[in-house]
């Protein structure tokens, strides 16, 4: 029997949309989304592309390839207009972090420069950085929801099909194909493919084959505010990642983020608003008086300890997952998606540190 598609991708977030973009050039692809594109964590994301993460500003896994591929993916998706590629500022929180950031700039001169407090004051007077800041010169920020939309559009122009508002409810896999069940208007539709890629983010809870994996859920929230008063237009400040995130767009800014390891609801809260305002106004004081226009919450799925995504077959060789992107969705989803063309043909090529793991 000839299957309907080569690959069915479940989920139109960063992982699924990137996979659709890269796979559609070689395969007959269908992307199925239960809601609308970027309805999950991707729609809540602040959009930072930050190559030097964490308290010590350590480079992301395979940072050079990751940066190159996200830039290539943005170009392929015709999304350069959405990308603020001015890099980032990471204000140091104290003197100890200042020393670590200075060391990071020495270790990675192609990625960052150390700005002492007086240079920060001269170049970015609106940003409070009394311990100095790491000026990251690669990366920046992109509107994730619109980027996901552009990737899907590009995939569609290469022949991919999309079904939104349609949930995948299960599958049966055999040696030659996968039969995938879709819930359509109180009925079930069954379609077939050579491969199924589950890029479901937090939707992993809906499938026993994914629930047994070592995945951890962290709720986060971002808010959108009106541009704070006193900040000139066009805004000279690049995106900031310090105590919280600040992504200055034109008329509005996106601020983030919270990290909740225990939660009972995935909806946004006013407590999270307050936590975000407290953190970010320490970096730009006029944020405290800005009007909050909107809030989004989502669940980042992470792989405990390794903090790297999880990619590989989860049921025979035909059913794959891409999950656990944590806070690195923008840098690592395009990298994984581009590599997936080769990995699907030969699963032994998946780097072992990304391999599928069951929870202990
Ligand atoms: C508050 C917050 C801020 C963040 N900031 C950043 C940032 O600045 N930079 C960065 O790189 N990353 C950031 N992240 C992380 C980033 O958003 C995630 O790494 C990324 O969005 C994960 O993408 P995904 O495609 O795996 O999951 P998701 O975006 O959650 O997509 C999964 C999709 O699958 C769909 N789905 C689930 N189950 C089914 C089913 N059964 N059938 C059909 N469809 C289904 C869902 O509706 C959803 O649209 C942030 C995350 C949060 C929560």
Short mmCIF file of C-alpha atoms and ligand atoms in Angstrom, two decimals:
data_model
loop_
_atom_site.label_atom_id
_atom_site.label_comp_id
_atom_site.label_asym_id
_atom_site.label_seq_id
_atom_site.Cartn_x
_atom_site.Cartn_y
_atom_site.Cartn_z
CA UNK A 1 0.00 0.00 0.00
CA UNK A 2 1.33 3.43 -0.96
CA UNK A 3 1.04 5.77 2.06
CA UNK A 4 -0.67 9.16 1.69
CA UNK A 5 2.42 11.06 2.90
CA UNK A 6 6.11 10.48 3.49
CA UNK A 7 6.00 12.33 6.82
CA UNK A 8 3.15 13.46 9.06
CA UNK A 9 4.28 16.07 11.61
CA UNK A 10 2.14 16.57 14.72
CA UNK A 11 2.29 20.08 16.19
CA UNK A 12 2.88 23.44 14.52
CA UNK A 13 5.18 25.07 17.08
CA UNK A 14 8.84 25.86 16.51
CA UNK A 15 9.76 22.16 16.33
CA UNK A 16 6.99 21.09 13.92
CA UNK A 17 7.12 24.19 11.70
CA UNK A 18 10.93 23.98 11.36
CA UNK A 19 10.62 20.28 10.51
CA UNK A 20 7.92 21.04 7.90
CA UNK A 21 10.13 23.73 6.33
CA UNK A 22 13.20 21.50 6.03
CA UNK A 23 11.48 18.19 5.22
CA UNK A 24 9.06 19.56 2.60
CA UNK A 25 11.88 20.04 0.11
CA UNK A 26 12.49 16.30 -0.03
CA UNK A 27 9.31 14.63 1.20
CA UNK A 28 5.50 14.74 0.89
CA UNK A 29 4.67 16.36 4.23
CA UNK A 30 1.45 16.91 6.19
CA UNK A 31 1.55 19.06 9.35
CA UNK A 32 -1.34 18.56 11.77
CA UNK A 33 -2.05 21.07 14.56
CA UNK A 34 -4.76 20.63 17.21
CA UNK A 35 -5.20 24.38 17.62
CA UNK A 36 -3.57 27.10 15.51
CA UNK A 37 0.15 27.51 14.68
CA UNK A 38 2.25 28.57 17.71
CA UNK A 39 -0.64 27.86 20.09
CA UNK A 40 1.71 26.20 22.63
CA UNK A 41 4.97 27.35 24.22
CA UNK A 42 6.09 28.91 20.95
CA UNK A 43 3.36 31.56 21.10
CA UNK A 44 4.36 32.49 24.66
CA UNK A 45 8.08 32.70 23.90
CA UNK A 46 9.90 36.01 24.22
CA UNK A 47 11.79 35.33 20.99
CA UNK A 48 15.38 35.69 22.16
CA UNK A 49 18.10 34.03 20.13
CA UNK A 50 20.79 33.96 22.79
CA UNK A 51 23.94 31.95 22.09
CA UNK A 52 25.47 32.49 25.59
CA UNK A 53 23.01 31.19 28.16
CA UNK A 54 22.79 30.74 31.92
CA UNK A 55 24.49 32.30 34.92
CA UNK A 56 27.92 31.74 33.40
CA UNK A 57 27.05 32.70 29.81
CA UNK A 58 28.06 29.32 28.44
CA UNK A 59 27.65 28.66 24.71
CA UNK A 60 24.64 26.66 23.62
CA UNK A 61 25.35 23.12 22.36
CA UNK A 62 26.98 23.28 18.88
CA UNK A 63 26.60 27.04 18.98
CA UNK A 64 28.25 27.87 15.65
CA UNK A 65 26.11 25.41 13.66
CA UNK A 66 22.99 26.38 15.61
CA UNK A 67 23.46 30.09 14.86
CA UNK A 68 24.24 29.47 11.22
CA UNK A 69 21.20 27.23 10.75
CA UNK A 70 18.74 29.53 12.53
CA UNK A 71 19.93 32.38 10.30
CA UNK A 72 19.62 30.15 7.22
CA UNK A 73 16.13 29.07 8.32
CA UNK A 74 15.03 32.68 8.85
CA UNK A 75 16.22 33.48 5.34
CA UNK A 76 14.55 30.41 3.81
CA UNK A 77 11.29 31.30 5.54
CA UNK A 78 11.55 34.83 4.12
CA UNK A 79 11.43 36.13 7.69
CA UNK A 80 14.47 38.44 7.80
CA UNK A 81 12.14 41.40 8.35
CA UNK A 82 11.03 39.82 11.67
CA UNK A 83 14.58 39.31 12.95
CA UNK A 84 16.21 41.97 15.15
CA UNK A 85 19.78 40.81 14.58
CA UNK A 86 21.51 43.41 16.78
CA UNK A 87 22.58 40.76 19.30
CA UNK A 88 21.76 41.12 23.00
CA UNK A 89 22.80 42.79 26.24
CA UNK A 90 23.26 40.67 29.36
CA UNK A 91 23.68 43.02 32.37
CA UNK A 92 25.68 41.35 35.16
CA UNK A 93 23.67 40.94 38.37
CA UNK A 94 26.67 41.32 40.72
CA UNK A 95 30.47 41.55 40.72
CA UNK A 96 30.92 37.78 40.66
CA UNK A 97 28.76 37.46 37.55
CA UNK A 98 30.62 40.41 36.02
CA UNK A 99 33.87 38.43 36.33
CA UNK A 100 32.24 35.35 34.77
CA UNK A 101 30.80 37.39 31.90
CA UNK A 102 34.15 39.06 31.30
CA UNK A 103 35.74 35.61 31.13
CA UNK A 104 33.01 34.46 28.71
CA UNK A 105 33.81 37.42 26.43
CA UNK A 106 37.52 36.46 26.51
CA UNK A 107 36.68 32.82 25.71
CA UNK A 108 34.23 33.62 22.88
CA UNK A 109 35.42 36.81 21.17
CA UNK A 110 33.38 36.08 18.03
CA UNK A 111 30.20 36.03 20.12
CA UNK A 112 30.58 38.73 22.77
CA UNK A 113 32.44 41.76 24.11
CA UNK A 114 32.61 42.87 27.78
CA UNK A 115 31.23 46.38 28.41
CA UNK A 116 32.25 47.84 31.81
CA UNK A 117 29.64 50.01 33.58
CA UNK A 118 30.95 53.32 32.17
CA UNK A 119 30.76 52.05 28.59
CA UNK A 120 27.22 50.75 29.19
CA UNK A 121 26.23 54.15 30.60
CA UNK A 122 27.70 55.92 27.56
CA UNK A 123 26.15 53.62 24.93
CA UNK A 124 22.89 52.57 26.61
CA UNK A 125 22.00 55.23 29.19
CA UNK A 126 18.44 53.88 29.62
CA UNK A 127 19.71 50.49 30.79
CA UNK A 128 20.75 50.12 34.41
CA UNK A 129 23.93 47.97 34.43
CA UNK A 130 26.09 49.13 37.32
CA UNK A 131 28.22 45.96 37.25
CA UNK A 132 28.74 46.14 33.48
CA UNK A 133 27.24 43.88 30.81
CA UNK A 134 28.07 41.23 28.28
CA UNK A 135 27.38 42.64 24.83
CA UNK A 136 26.51 39.60 22.72
CA UNK A 137 27.03 40.41 19.06
CA UNK A 138 25.36 37.38 17.41
CA UNK A 139 21.68 36.43 17.70
CA UNK A 140 18.96 38.89 18.76
CA UNK A 141 15.20 38.36 18.78
CA UNK A 142 12.38 37.31 16.48
CA UNK A 143 8.58 37.25 16.79
CA UNK A 144 8.12 33.49 17.15
CA UNK A 145 4.43 33.37 16.21
CA UNK A 146 5.00 35.16 12.92
CA UNK A 147 8.19 33.16 12.26
CA UNK A 148 6.25 29.90 12.69
CA UNK A 149 3.64 31.24 10.26
CA UNK A 150 6.29 32.06 7.66
CA UNK A 151 7.92 28.63 8.00
CA UNK A 152 4.58 26.94 7.39
CA UNK A 153 3.90 29.20 4.41
CA UNK A 154 7.30 28.32 2.91
CA UNK A 155 6.70 24.62 3.53
CA UNK A 156 3.31 24.94 1.81
CA UNK A 157 4.88 26.55 -1.23
CA UNK A 158 7.19 23.53 -1.44
CA UNK A 159 4.13 21.24 -1.45
CA UNK A 160 3.48 20.55 2.25
CA UNK A 161 -0.13 20.32 3.36
CA UNK A 162 -1.47 21.58 6.70
CA UNK A 163 -4.51 20.79 8.84
CA UNK A 164 -5.18 23.13 11.75
CA UNK A 165 -7.79 22.59 14.45
CA UNK A 166 -7.27 18.85 14.05
CA UNK A 167 -5.83 16.67 16.82
CA UNK A 168 -3.88 13.46 16.32
CA UNK A 169 -5.31 10.93 18.75
CA UNK A 170 -3.10 7.91 18.15
CA UNK A 171 -1.33 5.68 15.66
CA UNK A 172 -0.56 2.08 14.74
CA UNK A 173 2.82 1.39 13.26
CA UNK A 174 3.91 -1.58 11.17
CA UNK A 175 7.14 -2.44 9.37
CA UNK A 176 6.19 -0.47 6.27
CA UNK A 177 4.00 2.45 7.43
CA UNK A 178 2.18 4.28 10.22
CA UNK A 179 -1.61 4.62 10.36
CA UNK A 180 -2.39 7.93 12.07
CA UNK A 181 -5.79 8.69 13.64
CA UNK A 182 -7.07 12.27 13.44
CA UNK A 183 -10.09 13.55 15.30
CA UNK A 184 -12.35 15.30 12.80
CA UNK A 185 -15.77 16.65 13.86
CA UNK A 186 -16.62 13.87 16.33
CA UNK A 187 -15.29 11.32 13.87
CA UNK A 188 -11.93 9.69 13.29
CA UNK A 189 -10.01 9.93 10.05
CA UNK A 190 -7.13 7.53 9.40
CA UNK A 191 -4.28 8.55 7.13
CA UNK A 192 -1.00 6.81 6.43
CA UNK A 193 2.62 7.87 6.21
CA UNK A 194 6.08 6.38 6.10
CA UNK A 195 7.04 8.35 9.19
CA UNK A 196 5.26 10.17 12.00
CA UNK A 197 7.08 13.01 13.82
CA UNK A 198 5.54 13.98 17.18
CA UNK A 199 6.48 17.62 17.81
CA UNK A 200 3.76 18.06 20.40
CA UNK A 201 5.52 20.08 23.10
CA UNK A 202 3.41 19.79 26.25
CA UNK A 203 0.93 17.64 24.28
CA UNK A 204 3.28 14.71 25.03
CA UNK A 205 1.01 14.03 28.02
CA UNK A 206 -1.64 12.76 25.60
CA UNK A 207 0.39 9.77 24.41
CA UNK A 208 1.55 6.83 26.59
CA UNK A 209 4.60 6.32 24.32
CA UNK A 210 5.76 9.87 25.19
CA UNK A 211 4.62 9.99 28.83
CA UNK A 212 7.28 7.44 29.77
CA UNK A 213 10.09 9.72 28.52
CA UNK A 214 12.34 11.80 30.80
CA UNK A 215 10.53 15.09 30.15
CA UNK A 216 9.87 17.83 32.70
CA UNK A 217 7.34 20.71 32.44
CA UNK A 218 8.16 24.32 33.36
CA UNK A 219 5.42 26.91 33.05
CA UNK A 220 6.42 30.38 31.89
CA UNK A 221 4.71 33.67 31.13
CA UNK A 222 5.51 36.72 29.02
CA UNK A 223 3.67 40.04 28.86
CA UNK A 224 3.36 42.69 26.19
CA UNK A 225 3.54 46.33 27.32
CA UNK A 226 3.21 49.67 25.60
CA UNK A 227 6.65 51.21 24.97
CA UNK A 228 7.77 52.81 28.27
CA UNK A 229 7.78 56.61 28.37
CA UNK A 230 11.02 58.44 27.81
CA UNK A 231 12.51 55.81 25.49
CA UNK A 232 13.38 57.26 22.11
CA UNK A 233 12.07 55.82 18.83
CA UNK A 234 13.52 53.99 17.00
CA UNK A 235 14.71 52.21 20.13
CA UNK A 236 18.51 52.01 20.34
CA UNK A 237 18.38 49.24 22.92
CA UNK A 238 18.86 45.69 21.64
CA UNK A 239 17.05 42.78 23.34
CA UNK A 240 18.13 42.24 26.96
CA UNK A 241 18.49 39.04 28.97
CA UNK A 242 19.37 39.73 32.61
CA UNK A 243 16.99 39.42 35.50
CA UNK A 244 14.18 38.68 33.06
CA UNK A 245 13.98 39.43 29.35
CA UNK A 246 13.20 42.63 27.51
CA UNK A 247 12.47 42.55 23.79
CA UNK A 248 11.92 46.11 22.56
CA UNK A 249 9.81 46.07 19.42
CA UNK A 250 8.52 49.30 17.91
CA UNK A 251 5.31 50.42 19.63
CA UNK A 252 5.17 47.54 22.12
CA UNK A 253 7.71 45.49 24.07
CA UNK A 254 7.68 41.85 25.18
CA UNK A 255 8.86 41.14 28.72
CA UNK A 256 9.52 37.81 30.37
CA UNK A 257 9.72 35.44 31.96
CA UNK A 258 8.70 33.23 34.84
CA UNK A 259 9.79 29.65 35.63
CA UNK A 260 7.26 27.59 37.60
CA UNK A 261 8.09 23.94 38.24
CA UNK A 262 4.86 23.26 40.14
CA UNK A 263 1.57 24.52 38.74
CA UNK A 264 -2.03 23.41 38.49
CA UNK A 265 -3.18 25.66 35.64
CA UNK A 266 -1.43 26.67 32.42
CA UNK A 267 -3.22 30.02 32.10
CA UNK A 268 -1.48 33.40 32.68
CA UNK A 269 -1.65 34.98 36.16
CA UNK A 270 -1.43 38.47 37.65
CA UNK A 271 1.24 37.23 40.10
CA UNK A 272 3.44 36.38 37.12
CA UNK A 273 2.79 39.87 35.66
CA UNK A 274 4.08 41.40 38.90
CA UNK A 275 7.16 39.13 39.02
CA UNK A 276 8.05 40.07 35.44
CA UNK A 277 7.60 43.81 36.05
CA UNK A 278 9.71 43.62 39.24
CA UNK A 279 12.56 41.85 37.42
CA UNK A 280 12.61 43.88 34.25
CA UNK A 281 12.13 47.31 35.85
CA UNK A 282 15.40 46.70 37.71
CA UNK A 283 17.02 46.96 34.24
CA UNK A 284 14.84 49.73 32.72
CA UNK A 285 13.05 51.60 35.54
CA UNK A 286 10.37 53.27 33.35
CA UNK A 287 8.93 49.79 32.63
CA UNK A 288 7.22 49.96 36.04
CA UNK A 289 4.73 52.56 34.78
CA UNK A 290 4.08 51.05 31.35
CA UNK A 291 0.63 49.74 30.44
CA UNK A 292 0.31 45.93 30.20
CA UNK A 293 -1.53 45.07 26.97
CA UNK A 294 -1.49 41.29 26.85
CA UNK A 295 -0.09 38.18 28.55
CA UNK A 296 0.70 34.65 27.34
CA UNK A 297 1.67 31.53 29.27
CA UNK A 298 3.09 28.27 27.99
CA UNK A 299 4.86 25.14 29.13
CA UNK A 300 8.51 24.63 28.23
CA UNK A 301 9.31 20.94 28.10
CA UNK A 302 12.86 20.14 29.23
CA UNK A 303 15.05 17.08 29.63
CA UNK A 304 16.25 17.09 33.26
CA UNK A 305 20.01 17.24 33.91
CA UNK A 306 21.09 17.16 30.23
CA UNK A 307 19.06 20.23 29.28
CA UNK A 308 19.29 19.25 25.64
CA UNK A 309 16.38 18.35 23.36
CA UNK A 310 15.29 14.76 22.84
CA UNK A 311 15.05 13.45 19.28
CA UNK A 312 14.56 9.93 17.95
CA UNK A 313 12.27 6.97 17.38
CA UNK A 314 9.79 6.16 20.15
CA UNK A 315 7.82 3.27 18.61
CA UNK A 316 9.72 1.19 16.04
CA UNK A 317 11.75 3.21 13.55
CA UNK A 318 8.83 5.06 11.99
CA UNK A 319 7.45 7.08 14.89
CA UNK A 320 9.76 9.88 16.06
CA UNK A 321 9.62 12.64 18.61
CA UNK A 322 11.28 16.07 18.81
CA UNK A 323 10.76 17.51 22.27
CA UNK A 324 12.51 18.96 25.32
CA UNK A 325 13.61 22.16 23.59
CA UNK A 326 13.40 24.00 26.93
CA UNK A 327 14.41 27.64 26.55
CA UNK A 328 16.48 26.97 23.45
CA UNK A 329 13.69 26.45 20.93
CA UNK A 330 14.85 29.11 18.50
CA UNK A 331 18.45 28.00 18.40
CA UNK A 332 17.91 24.25 18.37
CA UNK A 333 14.61 23.55 16.55
CA UNK A 334 16.01 24.68 13.15
CA UNK A 335 19.25 22.73 13.75
CA UNK A 336 17.31 19.54 14.52
CA UNK A 337 14.90 20.07 11.64
CA UNK A 338 17.66 20.47 9.08
CA UNK A 339 19.46 17.40 10.40
CA UNK A 340 16.27 15.33 10.53
CA UNK A 341 16.29 14.61 6.77
CA UNK A 342 19.42 12.49 7.26
CA UNK A 343 18.61 11.21 10.75
CA UNK A 344 15.24 9.72 9.71
CA UNK A 345 16.98 7.66 7.04
CA UNK A 346 19.63 6.49 9.51
CA UNK A 347 18.68 6.91 13.21
CA UNK A 348 22.23 6.01 14.31
CA UNK A 349 23.26 9.49 13.11
CA UNK A 350 21.31 11.20 15.93
CA UNK A 351 23.97 12.53 18.35
CA UNK A 352 23.82 10.27 21.45
CA UNK A 353 23.37 13.25 23.79
CA UNK A 354 20.04 13.99 22.05
CA UNK A 355 18.84 10.38 22.14
CA UNK A 356 15.45 9.31 23.50
CA UNK A 357 15.53 8.60 27.26
CA UNK A 358 12.93 7.07 29.53
CA UNK A 359 12.31 8.53 32.97
CA UNK A 360 13.97 6.63 35.82
C1 LIG B 1 7.36 32.10 28.64
C2 LIG B 1 8.32 31.46 27.68
C3 LIG B 1 9.36 32.22 27.14
C4 LIG B 1 10.26 31.63 26.25
N1 LIG B 1 11.23 32.40 25.65
C5 LIG B 1 12.04 31.84 24.73
C6 LIG B 1 13.01 32.62 24.05
O1 LIG B 1 13.12 33.83 24.29
N2 LIG B 1 13.81 32.01 23.14
C7 LIG B 1 13.71 30.67 22.86
O2 LIG B 1 14.47 30.16 22.03
N3 LIG B 1 12.80 29.91 23.48
C8 LIG B 1 11.97 30.46 24.39
N4 LIG B 1 11.04 29.69 25.01
C9 LIG B 1 11.01 28.27 24.71
C10 LIG B 1 10.33 27.99 23.39
O3 LIG B 1 9.12 28.68 23.37
C11 LIG B 1 10.16 26.48 23.27
O4 LIG B 1 11.43 25.86 23.32
C12 LIG B 1 9.50 26.11 21.96
O5 LIG B 1 8.40 26.93 21.72
C13 LIG B 1 9.05 24.67 21.95
O6 LIG B 1 8.47 24.42 20.69
P1 LIG B 1 7.70 23.08 20.40
O7 LIG B 1 7.31 23.12 18.98
O8 LIG B 1 8.48 21.93 20.91
O9 LIG B 1 6.39 23.13 21.34
P2 LIG B 1 5.09 24.02 21.24
O10 LIG B 1 5.34 25.38 20.79
O11 LIG B 1 4.38 23.84 22.55
O12 LIG B 1 4.24 23.34 20.06
C14 LIG B 1 3.58 22.11 20.18
C15 LIG B 1 2.33 22.19 19.33
O13 LIG B 1 1.77 20.87 19.24
C16 LIG B 1 0.37 20.98 19.24
N5 LIG B 1 -0.16 19.68 19.68
C17 LIG B 1 0.04 19.09 20.89
N6 LIG B 1 -0.58 17.88 20.89
C18 LIG B 1 -1.16 17.72 19.67
C19 LIG B 1 -1.94 16.68 19.08
N7 LIG B 1 -2.27 15.56 19.75
N8 LIG B 1 -2.39 16.84 17.81
C20 LIG B 1 -2.06 17.96 17.11
N9 LIG B 1 -1.33 18.98 17.63
C21 LIG B 1 -0.88 18.85 18.90
C22 LIG B 1 0.11 22.12 20.24
O14 LIG B 1 -1.17 22.69 20.05
C23 LIG B 1 1.24 23.07 19.94
O15 LIG B 1 0.89 24.06 18.98
C24 LIG B 1 10.12 30.25 25.91
C25 LIG B 1 9.08 29.51 26.45
C26 LIG B 1 8.17 30.09 27.32
C27 LIG B 1 7.04 29.26 27.87
#
